[in-house]
Coordinates of C-alpha atoms in Angstrom, one line a residue:
Chain A
M1 CA -22.8 -23.1 55.4
N2 CA -21.3 -24.2 52.0
F3 CA -23.2 -22.8 49.1
E4 CA -20.7 -24.0 46.5
L5 CA -21.8 -26.5 44.0
S6 CA -19.4 -29.3 43.1
E7 CA -17.7 -29.4 39.7
E8 CA -20.1 -32.2 38.6
Q9 CA -23.2 -30.2 39.7
I10 CA -22.0 -27.1 37.7
L11 CA -21.5 -29.3 34.7
I12 CA -24.9 -30.9 35.1
R13 CA -26.5 -27.6 35.2
Q14 CA -24.6 -26.5 32.1
T15 CA -25.4 -29.7 30.3
V16 CA -29.1 -29.8 31.0
R17 CA -29.3 -26.0 30.2
D18 CA -27.7 -26.6 26.8
F19 CA -30.1 -29.6 26.2
A20 CA -33.1 -27.6 27.2
E21 CA -32.1 -24.6 25.1
R22 CA -31.2 -26.7 22.0
E23 CA -33.7 -29.5 22.1
V24 CA -36.7 -28.4 24.1
K25 CA -37.1 -24.7 23.5
P26 CA -37.7 -24.9 19.8
L27 CA -40.6 -27.5 20.3
A28 CA -42.1 -26.2 23.5
Q29 CA -44.7 -23.7 22.3
D30 CA -45.9 -26.0 19.4
L31 CA -46.3 -29.0 21.7
D32 CA -48.1 -26.9 24.3
E33 CA -50.5 -25.5 21.7
K34 CA -51.3 -28.9 20.3
G35 CA -51.4 -30.6 23.7
L36 CA -49.0 -33.3 22.5
F37 CA -46.7 -35.4 24.6
S38 CA -43.4 -36.0 22.8
I39 CA -42.0 -39.5 23.0
E40 CA -39.1 -38.3 21.0
L41 CA -38.1 -35.6 23.6
T42 CA -38.6 -38.2 26.3
K43 CA -36.2 -40.5 24.6
K44 CA -33.6 -37.8 24.2
M45 CA -33.9 -37.1 28.0
G46 CA -33.2 -40.7 28.5
E47 CA -30.2 -40.7 26.3
L48 CA -28.8 -37.8 28.2
G49 CA -29.2 -39.9 31.4
L50 CA -31.7 -37.8 33.1
F51 CA -34.0 -40.8 34.2
G52 CA -32.9 -42.5 37.3
M53 CA -30.0 -40.2 37.7
Y54 CA -29.8 -41.0 41.4
L55 CA -30.0 -44.8 41.1
P56 CA -26.9 -47.0 41.4
E57 CA -25.2 -48.0 38.1
K58 CA -26.5 -51.6 38.4
Y59 CA -30.1 -50.4 37.8
G60 CA -29.0 -48.2 34.9
G61 CA -28.5 -45.0 36.9
Q62 CA -25.5 -42.7 37.5
G63 CA -25.3 -42.7 41.3
L64 CA -25.8 -38.9 41.4
D65 CA -27.0 -37.1 44.5
T66 CA -30.4 -35.5 45.1
L67 CA -29.1 -32.0 44.4
S68 CA -27.8 -32.9 40.9
Y69 CA -31.2 -34.4 40.1
I70 CA -33.0 -31.3 41.4
I71 CA -30.7 -29.0 39.4
A72 CA -31.6 -31.0 36.2
V73 CA -35.4 -30.5 36.9
E74 CA -34.9 -26.8 37.7
E75 CA -33.1 -26.4 34.3
L76 CA -35.7 -28.1 32.3
A77 CA -38.4 -26.1 34.1
R78 CA -36.6 -22.9 33.2
I79 CA -37.5 -23.6 29.6
D80 CA -40.6 -25.9 29.7
G81 CA -42.8 -27.1 32.5
S82 CA -44.2 -30.0 30.6
Q83 CA -40.9 -31.7 30.0
A84 CA -39.8 -31.0 33.5
A85 CA -43.1 -32.7 34.7
T86 CA -42.3 -35.8 32.7
L87 CA -38.8 -36.0 34.2
A88 CA -39.8 -35.1 37.7
A89 CA -42.8 -37.4 37.9
H90 CA -41.0 -40.4 36.4
N91 CA -38.0 -40.0 38.7
S92 CA -39.7 -39.2 41.9
L93 CA -43.1 -40.9 41.7
G94 CA -42.4 -43.6 39.0
I95 CA -38.8 -44.9 39.8
G96 CA -38.7 -43.6 43.5
P97 CA -41.1 -46.1 45.2
L98 CA -39.8 -49.1 43.1
Y99 CA -36.2 -48.2 44.1
Y100 CA -36.9 -47.4 47.8
Y101 CA -39.4 -50.3 48.5
G102 CA -38.9 -52.9 45.7
T103 CA -37.4 -56.2 46.3
E104 CA -34.1 -56.8 44.5
E105 CA -36.0 -58.9 42.0
Q106 CA -38.5 -56.1 41.4
K107 CA -35.7 -53.5 40.9
M108 CA -33.9 -55.6 38.5
K109 CA -37.0 -56.3 36.6
Y110 CA -38.3 -52.7 36.2
L111 CA -35.6 -50.2 36.9
P112 CA -33.1 -50.8 34.0
Q113 CA -35.8 -50.2 31.3
L114 CA -37.1 -47.2 33.2
T115 CA -33.7 -45.3 33.0
T116 CA -33.6 -45.5 29.2
G117 CA -36.4 -42.9 28.2
N118 CA -38.1 -45.7 26.3
A119 CA -40.5 -46.5 29.2
L120 CA -42.2 -44.5 31.8
W121 CA -43.8 -45.5 35.1
A122 CA -46.6 -43.8 37.1
F123 CA -47.7 -43.5 40.7
G124 CA -51.4 -44.0 41.2
L125 CA -52.6 -42.1 44.2
T126 CA -55.2 -39.4 43.5
E127 CA -58.8 -40.6 42.9
P128 CA -61.9 -38.7 41.7
D129 CA -63.0 -38.5 45.4
A130 CA -59.7 -38.7 47.1
G131 CA -57.3 -35.7 46.6
S132 CA -55.8 -34.1 49.6
D133 CA -57.7 -36.7 51.8
S134 CA -55.8 -39.7 50.5
R135 CA -57.5 -41.8 53.1
G136 CA -60.6 -41.4 51.1
T137 CA -59.1 -43.9 48.5
K138 CA -61.8 -46.2 47.3
T139 CA -59.7 -48.5 44.9
T140 CA -59.6 -51.9 46.5
G141 CA -57.1 -54.6 46.3
K142 CA -58.1 -58.0 47.5
L143 CA -55.6 -60.8 48.0
K144 CA -57.1 -64.1 47.2
D145 CA -55.5 -67.4 46.1
G146 CA -52.0 -65.8 45.4
T147 CA -53.3 -62.9 43.3
W148 CA -54.5 -59.3 43.9
E149 CA -57.7 -58.3 42.4
I150 CA -57.9 -54.6 41.9
N151 CA -61.1 -52.5 41.4
G152 CA -61.4 -48.7 41.1
S153 CA -59.9 -45.7 39.3
K154 CA -57.2 -43.1 39.5
I155 CA -57.2 -39.6 38.1
F156 CA -54.6 -36.9 37.3
I157 CA -51.8 -39.4 36.9
T158 CA -48.7 -38.1 35.2
N159 CA -47.0 -40.4 32.7
G160 CA -49.9 -42.8 33.0
A161 CA -51.2 -43.3 29.4
S162 CA -48.8 -42.6 26.6
D163 CA -47.5 -45.3 24.4
I164 CA -44.5 -45.6 26.6
A165 CA -46.3 -45.6 29.9
V166 CA -45.6 -49.2 30.8
G167 CA -47.0 -49.4 34.3
V168 CA -48.1 -48.0 37.6
T169 CA -47.6 -48.4 41.3
T170 CA -51.0 -47.9 42.6
Q171 CA -52.4 -47.4 46.1
V172 CA -55.3 -49.7 47.1
V173 CA -57.3 -50.3 50.2
S174 CA -56.2 -53.9 51.0
A175 CA -58.4 -54.4 54.1
V176 CA -60.6 -52.6 56.6
I177 CA -59.6 -53.4 60.2
D178 CA -61.7 -52.1 63.0
G179 CA -63.2 -49.7 60.6
K180 CA -59.9 -48.4 59.6
K181 CA -58.6 -48.6 56.1
Q182 CA -55.3 -50.5 55.5
F183 CA -53.4 -49.3 52.4
S184 CA -51.0 -51.3 50.3
T185 CA -49.2 -50.5 47.1
I186 CA -49.4 -52.8 44.0
I187 CA -47.5 -52.9 40.8
V188 CA -49.7 -53.1 37.7
E189 CA -48.1 -53.4 34.2
K190 CA -49.5 -52.1 31.0
G191 CA -51.5 -54.8 29.2
T192 CA -52.7 -56.5 32.3
G193 CA -56.4 -57.6 31.8
G194 CA -58.8 -55.1 33.4
F195 CA -56.3 -52.3 33.5
S196 CA -56.9 -49.4 31.2
Q197 CA -55.1 -46.2 30.6
V198 CA -56.9 -43.2 29.2
Q199 CA -55.2 -39.9 28.3
M200 CA -56.8 -36.7 29.8
H201 CA -57.1 -33.7 27.5
G202 CA -58.1 -30.1 27.9
K203 CA -55.5 -29.1 30.5
M204 CA -54.7 -25.5 31.2
M205 CA -51.1 -26.2 32.0
W206 CA -48.3 -28.8 31.3
R207 CA -50.1 -29.4 28.1
A208 CA -47.2 -31.4 26.6
S209 CA -47.1 -33.8 29.5
D210 CA -49.1 -37.1 29.7
T211 CA -51.9 -37.0 32.2
A212 CA -54.1 -40.1 32.7
E213 CA -57.1 -41.7 34.2
L214 CA -56.5 -45.2 35.1
Y215 CA -59.2 -47.8 35.5
F216 CA -59.0 -51.2 37.3
D217 CA -61.8 -53.4 36.5
N218 CA -61.3 -56.9 38.1
C219 CA -57.7 -56.3 37.3
V220 CA -55.7 -59.4 38.5
V221 CA -51.9 -59.4 39.2
P222 CA -49.7 -61.9 40.9
E223 CA -49.2 -61.7 44.7
E224 CA -45.6 -60.8 44.2
N225 CA -46.6 -57.6 42.6
L226 CA -47.0 -56.1 46.1
L227 CA -44.5 -53.3 46.7
G228 CA -43.2 -53.2 50.2
K229 CA -45.3 -55.0 52.7
V230 CA -49.0 -55.4 53.2
G231 CA -50.3 -52.3 55.0
E232 CA -47.2 -50.2 54.1
G233 CA -49.1 -48.1 51.6
S234 CA -49.4 -45.0 53.6
K235 CA -45.8 -45.0 54.6
I236 CA -44.7 -45.5 51.0
M237 CA -47.1 -42.8 49.9
L238 CA -45.8 -40.3 52.5
S239 CA -42.1 -40.9 51.8
T240 CA -42.7 -40.7 48.0
L241 CA -44.4 -37.4 48.4
D242 CA -41.6 -36.1 50.5
N243 CA -39.3 -36.8 47.6
G244 CA -41.8 -35.6 45.1
R245 CA -42.0 -32.3 46.9
L246 CA -38.4 -31.5 46.2
S247 CA -39.0 -32.0 42.4
I248 CA -42.2 -29.8 42.4
A249 CA -40.2 -27.2 44.3
A250 CA -37.5 -27.5 41.6
M251 CA -40.1 -27.0 39.0
G252 CA -41.3 -23.8 40.7
L253 CA -37.8 -22.5 41.1
G254 CA -36.9 -23.2 37.4
L255 CA -40.1 -21.6 36.2
A256 CA -39.6 -18.6 38.4
Q257 CA -35.9 -18.3 37.1
G258 CA -37.1 -18.6 33.5
A259 CA -39.8 -16.0 34.1
L260 CA -37.4 -13.6 35.7
E261 CA -34.9 -13.9 32.9
M262 CA -37.7 -13.2 30.3
A263 CA -38.8 -10.2 32.3
V264 CA -35.3 -8.8 32.5
Q265 CA -34.6 -9.3 28.9
Y266 CA -37.9 -7.7 27.9
S267 CA -37.3 -4.7 30.2
K268 CA -34.1 -4.1 28.5
E269 CA -35.6 -4.0 25.0
R270 CA -39.0 -2.4 25.5
K271 CA -39.0 1.3 25.3
Q272 CA -41.7 3.6 26.7
F273 CA -41.5 7.4 27.2
G274 CA -38.2 7.4 25.2
K275 CA -36.4 5.0 27.5
T276 CA -36.0 1.2 28.1
I277 CA -38.5 0.3 30.8
N278 CA -35.9 -1.2 33.1
S279 CA -34.8 2.5 33.8
F280 CA -38.1 3.0 35.7
Q281 CA -38.1 2.1 39.3
A282 CA -41.6 0.7 39.1
I283 CA -40.0 -2.0 36.9
S284 CA -36.6 -2.3 38.3
F285 CA -37.8 -2.7 41.9
R286 CA -40.3 -5.3 40.8
I287 CA -37.4 -7.2 39.2
A288 CA -35.3 -6.8 42.5
D289 CA -38.2 -8.5 44.4
M290 CA -38.6 -11.3 41.8
A291 CA -34.8 -12.0 41.9
T292 CA -34.8 -12.0 45.7
K293 CA -37.6 -14.6 45.8
V294 CA -35.8 -16.8 43.3
E295 CA -32.6 -16.7 45.4
L296 CA -34.5 -17.4 48.5
G297 CA -36.3 -20.3 47.0
R298 CA -33.0 -21.7 45.6
N299 CA -31.4 -21.6 49.0
L300 CA -34.3 -23.3 50.7
L301 CA -34.6 -26.1 48.2
Y302 CA -30.9 -26.8 48.0
K303 CA -30.7 -27.0 51.7
A304 CA -33.5 -29.5 51.8
C305 CA -31.6 -31.6 49.1
K306 CA -28.4 -31.4 51.1
L307 CA -30.3 -32.7 54.2
K308 CA -31.6 -35.6 52.2
D309 CA -28.1 -36.3 50.7
A310 CA -26.8 -36.3 54.2
H311 CA -29.5 -38.8 55.3
K312 CA -31.0 -36.4 57.7
D313 CA -34.7 -35.7 58.2
F314 CA -35.7 -33.3 55.3
G315 CA -39.5 -33.6 55.4
K316 CA -40.1 -30.1 56.9
Q317 CA -37.7 -28.4 54.6
A318 CA -39.1 -30.3 51.6
A319 CA -42.7 -29.1 52.4
M320 CA -41.3 -25.5 52.9
A321 CA -39.5 -25.6 49.7
K322 CA -42.4 -27.0 47.8
L323 CA -44.7 -24.4 49.4
Y324 CA -42.4 -21.4 48.9
C325 CA -41.1 -22.3 45.3
S326 CA -44.5 -23.1 43.9
E327 CA -45.9 -19.8 45.4
I328 CA -43.1 -17.6 44.2
A329 CA -43.4 -19.3 40.8
K330 CA -47.0 -17.8 40.7
E331 CA -45.8 -14.4 42.0
V332 CA -42.8 -14.1 39.7
A333 CA -44.7 -15.4 36.6
D334 CA -47.4 -12.9 37.4
D335 CA -44.9 -10.0 37.8
A336 CA -43.2 -11.1 34.5
V337 CA -46.5 -10.9 32.6
Q338 CA -47.1 -7.5 34.1
I339 CA -43.7 -6.3 32.9
H340 CA -44.4 -7.7 29.5
G341 CA -47.7 -5.7 29.4
G342 CA -50.1 -6.6 26.6
Y343 CA -47.5 -8.7 24.9
G344 CA -47.4 -11.0 28.0
L345 CA -51.0 -12.0 27.2
M346 CA -50.1 -13.3 23.8
K347 CA -48.9 -16.8 22.9
D348 CA -46.0 -15.2 20.8
Y349 CA -44.2 -14.8 24.2
P350 CA -43.4 -17.9 26.3
I351 CA -44.3 -16.0 29.5
E352 CA -47.9 -16.7 28.6
R353 CA -47.2 -20.5 28.9
F354 CA -45.2 -20.0 32.1
Y355 CA -48.1 -18.1 33.6
R356 CA -50.4 -21.1 33.0
D357 CA -47.8 -23.8 33.9
Q358 CA -47.1 -22.3 37.3
R359 CA -50.7 -22.8 38.5
L360 CA -50.4 -26.6 38.9
L361 CA -47.5 -26.2 41.3
Q362 CA -49.6 -25.0 44.2
I363 CA -52.0 -27.9 43.7
G364 CA -50.1 -31.0 42.6
E365 CA -48.4 -33.4 45.0
G366 CA -50.0 -31.8 48.0
T367 CA -51.7 -28.3 47.8
S368 CA -50.2 -25.3 49.4
E369 CA -52.7 -25.9 52.2
I370 CA -51.5 -29.4 52.8
Q371 CA -47.9 -28.2 52.8
R372 CA -48.8 -25.6 55.5
L373 CA -50.5 -28.4 57.5
V374 CA -47.4 -30.6 57.2
I375 CA -45.1 -27.7 58.2
A376 CA -47.3 -26.6 61.1
R377 CA -47.6 -30.1 62.5
K378 CA -43.8 -30.4 62.5
V379 CA -43.1 -27.0 63.8
I380 CA -45.6 -27.3 66.6
N381 CA -44.6 -30.8 67.6
E382 CA -40.8 -30.1 67.5
Chain B
M1 CA -4.2 -43.8 16.6
K2 CA -3.7 -40.9 19.1
A3 CA -5.0 -37.4 18.8
L4 CA -4.4 -34.3 20.8
I5 CA -7.2 -31.8 21.0
C6 CA -6.5 -28.3 22.3
I7 CA -9.4 -27.2 24.6
G8 CA -9.6 -23.4 25.0
H9 CA -10.9 -22.2 28.4
V10 CA -12.9 -19.1 27.2
P11 CA -15.5 -16.7 28.7
D12 CA -19.1 -17.6 27.9
T13 CA -20.3 -15.7 24.8
T14 CA -22.8 -13.8 26.9
S15 CA -20.2 -12.5 29.3
K16 CA -19.9 -8.8 30.1
I17 CA -16.4 -7.8 29.1
R18 CA -14.4 -5.6 31.5
F19 CA -10.8 -4.8 32.0
T20 CA -8.6 -4.2 35.1
D21 CA -5.0 -3.1 35.9
N22 CA -5.2 0.0 33.7
D23 CA -6.9 -2.0 31.0
T24 CA -4.1 -4.4 30.5
K25 CA -5.9 -7.4 31.9
F26 CA -9.2 -9.1 31.4
D27 CA -11.4 -8.8 34.4
T28 CA -12.4 -12.3 35.3
T29 CA -14.9 -11.4 38.0
D30 CA -18.2 -13.3 37.7
I31 CA -17.1 -14.8 34.4
Q32 CA -18.4 -18.2 33.4
Y33 CA -16.1 -20.2 31.3
I34 CA -16.8 -22.6 28.5
I35 CA -14.9 -24.8 26.1
G36 CA -14.1 -22.7 23.0
P37 CA -16.9 -23.3 20.4
Y38 CA -14.5 -24.3 17.7
E39 CA -12.6 -26.7 19.9
E40 CA -16.0 -28.2 21.0
L41 CA -16.7 -28.9 17.4
G42 CA -13.2 -30.4 16.9
L43 CA -13.7 -32.7 19.9
T44 CA -17.2 -33.6 18.7
R45 CA -15.9 -34.7 15.3
L46 CA -13.2 -36.8 16.9
L47 CA -15.7 -38.5 19.1
D48 CA -17.9 -39.1 16.1
I49 CA -15.1 -40.8 14.3
K50 CA -14.3 -42.8 17.3
D51 CA -17.9 -43.9 17.7
A52 CA -18.1 -44.9 14.2
G53 CA -15.4 -47.6 15.0
T54 CA -12.0 -46.1 14.6
D55 CA -9.5 -46.9 17.2
L56 CA -8.8 -43.4 18.4
H57 CA -7.4 -42.3 21.7
I58 CA -8.3 -38.6 22.4
T59 CA -6.3 -36.5 24.8
A60 CA -7.6 -33.1 25.6
I61 CA -5.0 -30.5 26.4
N62 CA -5.0 -27.1 27.8
V63 CA -2.4 -24.5 29.0
G64 CA -3.8 -22.9 32.1
L65 CA -4.0 -22.7 35.8
K66 CA -6.1 -25.0 38.1
E67 CA -9.3 -23.2 37.3
T68 CA -9.3 -24.4 33.8
E69 CA -9.6 -28.0 35.0
A70 CA -13.5 -27.7 35.1
T71 CA -13.3 -27.0 31.3
L72 CA -11.1 -30.0 30.8
R73 CA -13.4 -32.1 32.8
K74 CA -16.2 -31.2 30.5
A75 CA -14.1 -32.4 27.6
L76 CA -13.6 -35.6 29.4
A77 CA -17.4 -35.8 30.1
M78 CA -18.0 -35.3 26.4
G79 CA -15.9 -38.5 25.8
A80 CA -12.2 -37.5 25.7
D81 CA -10.1 -40.4 27.1
E82 CA -7.7 -38.3 29.2
A83 CA -6.6 -34.8 29.8
V84 CA -3.4 -32.9 30.2
R85 CA -3.1 -29.5 31.7
I86 CA 0.2 -27.5 31.3
D87 CA 0.3 -25.7 34.6
I88 CA 0.9 -22.0 33.8
D89 CA -1.1 -19.0 32.9
P90 CA -0.8 -18.7 29.2
T91 CA 0.7 -15.4 27.9
D92 CA 0.4 -15.5 24.1
A93 CA -0.1 -17.7 21.1
F94 CA 3.6 -18.4 20.7
F95 CA 3.9 -19.5 24.2
V96 CA 0.9 -21.8 24.0
A97 CA 2.0 -23.3 20.7
K98 CA 5.4 -24.1 22.1
Q99 CA 4.0 -25.8 25.1
I100 CA 1.6 -27.9 23.0
A101 CA 4.4 -28.8 20.5
E102 CA 6.5 -30.1 23.3
V103 CA 3.8 -32.4 24.6
F104 CA 3.2 -33.6 21.1
K105 CA 6.9 -34.4 20.7
N106 CA 7.0 -36.5 23.8
G107 CA 3.7 -38.4 23.3
E108 CA 3.7 -40.3 20.1
Y109 CA 0.6 -38.6 18.9
D110 CA -0.6 -38.8 15.3
F111 CA -2.2 -35.5 14.8
I112 CA -3.4 -32.3 16.6
V113 CA -6.7 -30.5 16.4
T114 CA -7.2 -27.0 17.6
G115 CA -10.1 -24.5 17.1
K116 CA -9.7 -22.2 14.3
E117 CA -9.6 -19.3 16.7
S118 CA -10.3 -18.7 20.4
I119 CA -13.4 -16.6 21.0
D120 CA -11.7 -14.4 23.6
Y121 CA -8.5 -13.0 21.9
N122 CA -9.4 -14.4 18.4
G123 CA -5.7 -14.9 17.6
G124 CA -6.0 -17.8 15.2
Q125 CA -2.3 -18.4 15.4
V126 CA -1.7 -21.5 17.6
D127 CA -2.3 -24.1 14.9
G128 CA 0.1 -22.6 12.5
M129 CA 2.8 -21.9 15.1
I130 CA 2.6 -25.6 16.4
A131 CA 3.0 -26.8 12.8
E132 CA 6.1 -24.5 12.4
F133 CA 7.6 -25.8 15.7
L134 CA 7.1 -29.4 14.7
N135 CA 7.8 -28.9 11.0
I136 CA 4.5 -30.7 10.1
P137 CA 1.7 -29.7 7.7
S138 CA -1.1 -27.5 8.8
V139 CA -4.7 -27.3 7.4
T140 CA -6.5 -24.3 8.9
G141 CA -10.1 -23.7 9.3
A142 CA -11.2 -27.0 8.1
T143 CA -15.0 -27.5 7.7
K144 CA -14.8 -31.2 7.0
F145 CA -12.5 -33.8 8.5
D146 CA -12.1 -37.6 8.0
L147 CA -9.4 -40.1 8.8
L148 CA -8.6 -42.0 5.6
E149 CA -6.3 -45.0 4.9
G150 CA -2.8 -43.6 5.9
K151 CA -3.8 -40.0 5.6
A152 CA -6.5 -37.5 6.5
G153 CA -9.0 -35.7 4.3
F154 CA -10.2 -32.1 4.8
E155 CA -12.4 -29.5 3.2
R156 CA -11.8 -25.8 3.6
E157 CA -13.9 -22.9 2.5
I158 CA -12.2 -20.6 0.1
D159 CA -13.4 -17.6 -1.8
G160 CA -16.4 -18.7 -4.0
G161 CA -16.0 -22.4 -3.3
K162 CA -14.3 -25.3 -1.4
E163 CA -10.8 -26.7 -1.3
V164 CA -10.4 -30.4 -0.8
V165 CA -7.1 -31.2 1.0
E166 CA -5.4 -34.5 2.0
S167 CA -2.4 -34.7 4.4
V168 CA -0.1 -37.3 5.6
F169 CA 0.4 -37.9 9.4
P170 CA 1.4 -36.2 11.5
F171 CA -0.4 -32.8 10.9
V172 CA -2.2 -30.1 12.8
T173 CA -5.6 -28.9 11.8
S174 CA -7.9 -26.2 13.1
A175 CA -11.6 -26.8 13.2
G176 CA -13.9 -24.3 11.5
K177 CA -17.6 -23.8 11.6
D178 CA -18.9 -27.0 10.1
F179 CA -16.2 -29.4 11.4
A180 CA -19.0 -31.2 13.2
K181 CA -22.8 -30.8 13.0
E182 CA -23.4 -29.5 16.5
P183 CA -21.3 -29.7 19.6
R184 CA -22.0 -32.9 21.7
I185 CA -23.8 -32.5 25.0
P186 CA -22.2 -34.8 27.6
G187 CA -24.6 -37.2 29.2
M188 CA -24.9 -37.8 32.9
R189 CA -22.9 -41.0 32.5
G190 CA -20.1 -39.1 30.8
I191 CA -20.1 -36.6 33.6
M192 CA -19.7 -39.3 36.2
A193 CA -17.1 -41.2 34.2
A194 CA -15.1 -37.9 33.8
R195 CA -14.4 -38.1 37.6
R196 CA -12.5 -41.2 37.1
K197 CA -10.5 -40.3 34.0
K198 CA -6.9 -39.3 34.2
L199 CA -6.1 -35.5 34.2
E200 CA -2.4 -35.1 34.3
V201 CA -0.8 -31.8 35.3
I202 CA 2.6 -31.1 33.8
T203 CA 5.2 -28.4 34.2
P204 CA 5.6 -26.1 31.2
V205 CA 8.8 -25.8 29.2
E206 CA 10.7 -22.5 29.7
Q207 CA 9.9 -19.8 27.1
N208 CA 10.6 -16.2 27.1
L209 CA 7.8 -13.8 26.7
K210 CA 7.6 -12.6 23.1
T211 CA 4.6 -10.2 23.3
E212 CA 2.6 -8.4 25.9
V213 CA -0.8 -6.6 25.9
S214 CA -0.3 -2.9 26.7
K215 CA -3.9 -2.0 26.5
H216 CA -7.5 -3.2 25.8
Y217 CA -10.2 -1.0 24.4
L218 CA -13.9 -1.8 24.3
P219 CA -15.6 -1.1 20.9
A220 CA -17.3 2.3 20.8
A221 CA -21.0 2.2 21.7
K222 CA -23.3 1.8 18.7
P223 CA -24.9 5.1 17.8
A224 CA -28.6 5.3 18.1
C225 CA -30.6 4.1 15.1
K226 CA -32.3 6.9 13.1
M227 CA -35.6 6.1 11.6
V228 CA -36.5 7.7 8.3
S229 CA -40.0 7.5 6.8
P230 CA -40.3 5.5 3.8
D231 CA -41.7 8.4 1.9
N232 CA -38.7 10.6 2.6
V233 CA -36.0 9.1 0.4
E234 CA -34.3 12.5 0.0
E235 CA -33.7 12.7 3.7
L236 CA -32.3 9.1 3.7
V237 CA -29.9 9.9 0.9
R238 CA -28.8 13.1 2.6
L239 CA -28.1 11.3 5.9
L240 CA -26.1 8.5 4.1
H241 CA -24.2 11.2 2.3
E242 CA -23.6 13.8 4.9
E243 CA -23.7 11.9 8.2
A244 CA -22.7 8.3 7.5
K245 CA -20.6 9.5 4.6
I246 CA -21.0 6.1 2.8
I247 CA -22.3 7.5 -0.5

């Protein structure tokens, strides 16, 4: 198996790393503390070309492969989970469904502006009473006289409410046939009557990302705002989540890599009993385990990306990568805090933020339990 | 207008330095390479000038084997128009300067930018030697650079102040610390465009070896820090006098 990255992929890693170190790192702690979403940093990510990296040039993208995009998410997450979240959600959940299921007209209308960093798009799936059980969706969309009328609400929607959050692809129940819900996905633009976007505050993690509640109150959009076909909602949702899993896995991997580096650095500087603490096996063996987990996570995630780029089925590997990378992010961040000792509990050290940021990764875009369910079904039915 | 910018292929500043072959050669195992920071500033300034509307064609040039192409590609991704690699392992500054001077002679370039020094061997000689080979002016360690009407303007830091210099074309200048504000980060579009840009590989001109490295030494490890209580000035003076021998 070829583990070599291409010249471009190496350069992308170096480029995004430079960007994250130079532009994101100096602001990360302050934005986290104040719970501020940065439009300025989002624009800079757009200027760098990180939004829609995998789209063809005619839609404003660069035609890069999945692995290149995943490396970009990984490198941002190595420095700051919030900015990585903005990037990953916009690319996988915002742009993804529009690109994979939109008509040519829809793609030309929305995608070019969504690659600039001046506009973000969200994916509205989760509801107050429908998390892992997405079939519990209550938001309705009724097609009548050439328009969709949408009623309901969505919650925990990344990139849903900032000043540059220009719209959402939302899942609705479009009919109930023989007692079974039929799902469809509808495009709703900011400013549509009856559509309101409310920023959520008080988060433990990703505090500098934009998380929203979305309300649809007799919200009416034209019939052509349907994405894909009527009744394709579940299919669109499932394939969007397959792609989204890769980017959440990249966030876990990047976070773990960042935490590992911080732990190594700290262990070289911190002295106890007259020696740097990395000279104690209690510390160095822990570091060995952390590094091994990061390496395994990377191999698994990159393999899933390579399968996707080769147009092969990657669903099982994506779920495995999401599960594994998000869980090792938790373990590695926890170990890194332990190595930092009391200082790891203080905001002066970024490991404190990493420890909080990792916690979402085992919950968002399919909990660890749901990933196990997906993997088990695939393994058992193979 | 046509510019040649020399792109150094140097170890990342965080690299662990080791030597092989009886300490005569640099051990390249596990070394990540980057564009020399001063050359990166040089290229950035040229790109800024170009972006401001000057018709400037920028050729990135390097003397090195195939592995240096990734570094040249980064220069192309940053925005250089084309690249030239002179296909040989460089031996010393004299050799490199000779090769660059030959390319300059054959290419109708208007000026050359180098870094003020490489961050591996820190020779700081190539720009001056190129100027000598070509018999053209040289402005070393420039901290400001502009293309003016029929000439170029520079600033250099000198003891206690600045020197403002102008030069006619052609010239060679080496980029110092403030040549550009901060190195440009190539965008994704630039990285993809770099694939399609021309990277020409040319054969070196013959040149006899003038110098060779007989041995490398690593700096001696820093001695441990001694802490002296602020109340014990006498002990501090004693240590500075008897051990450090600096007073």
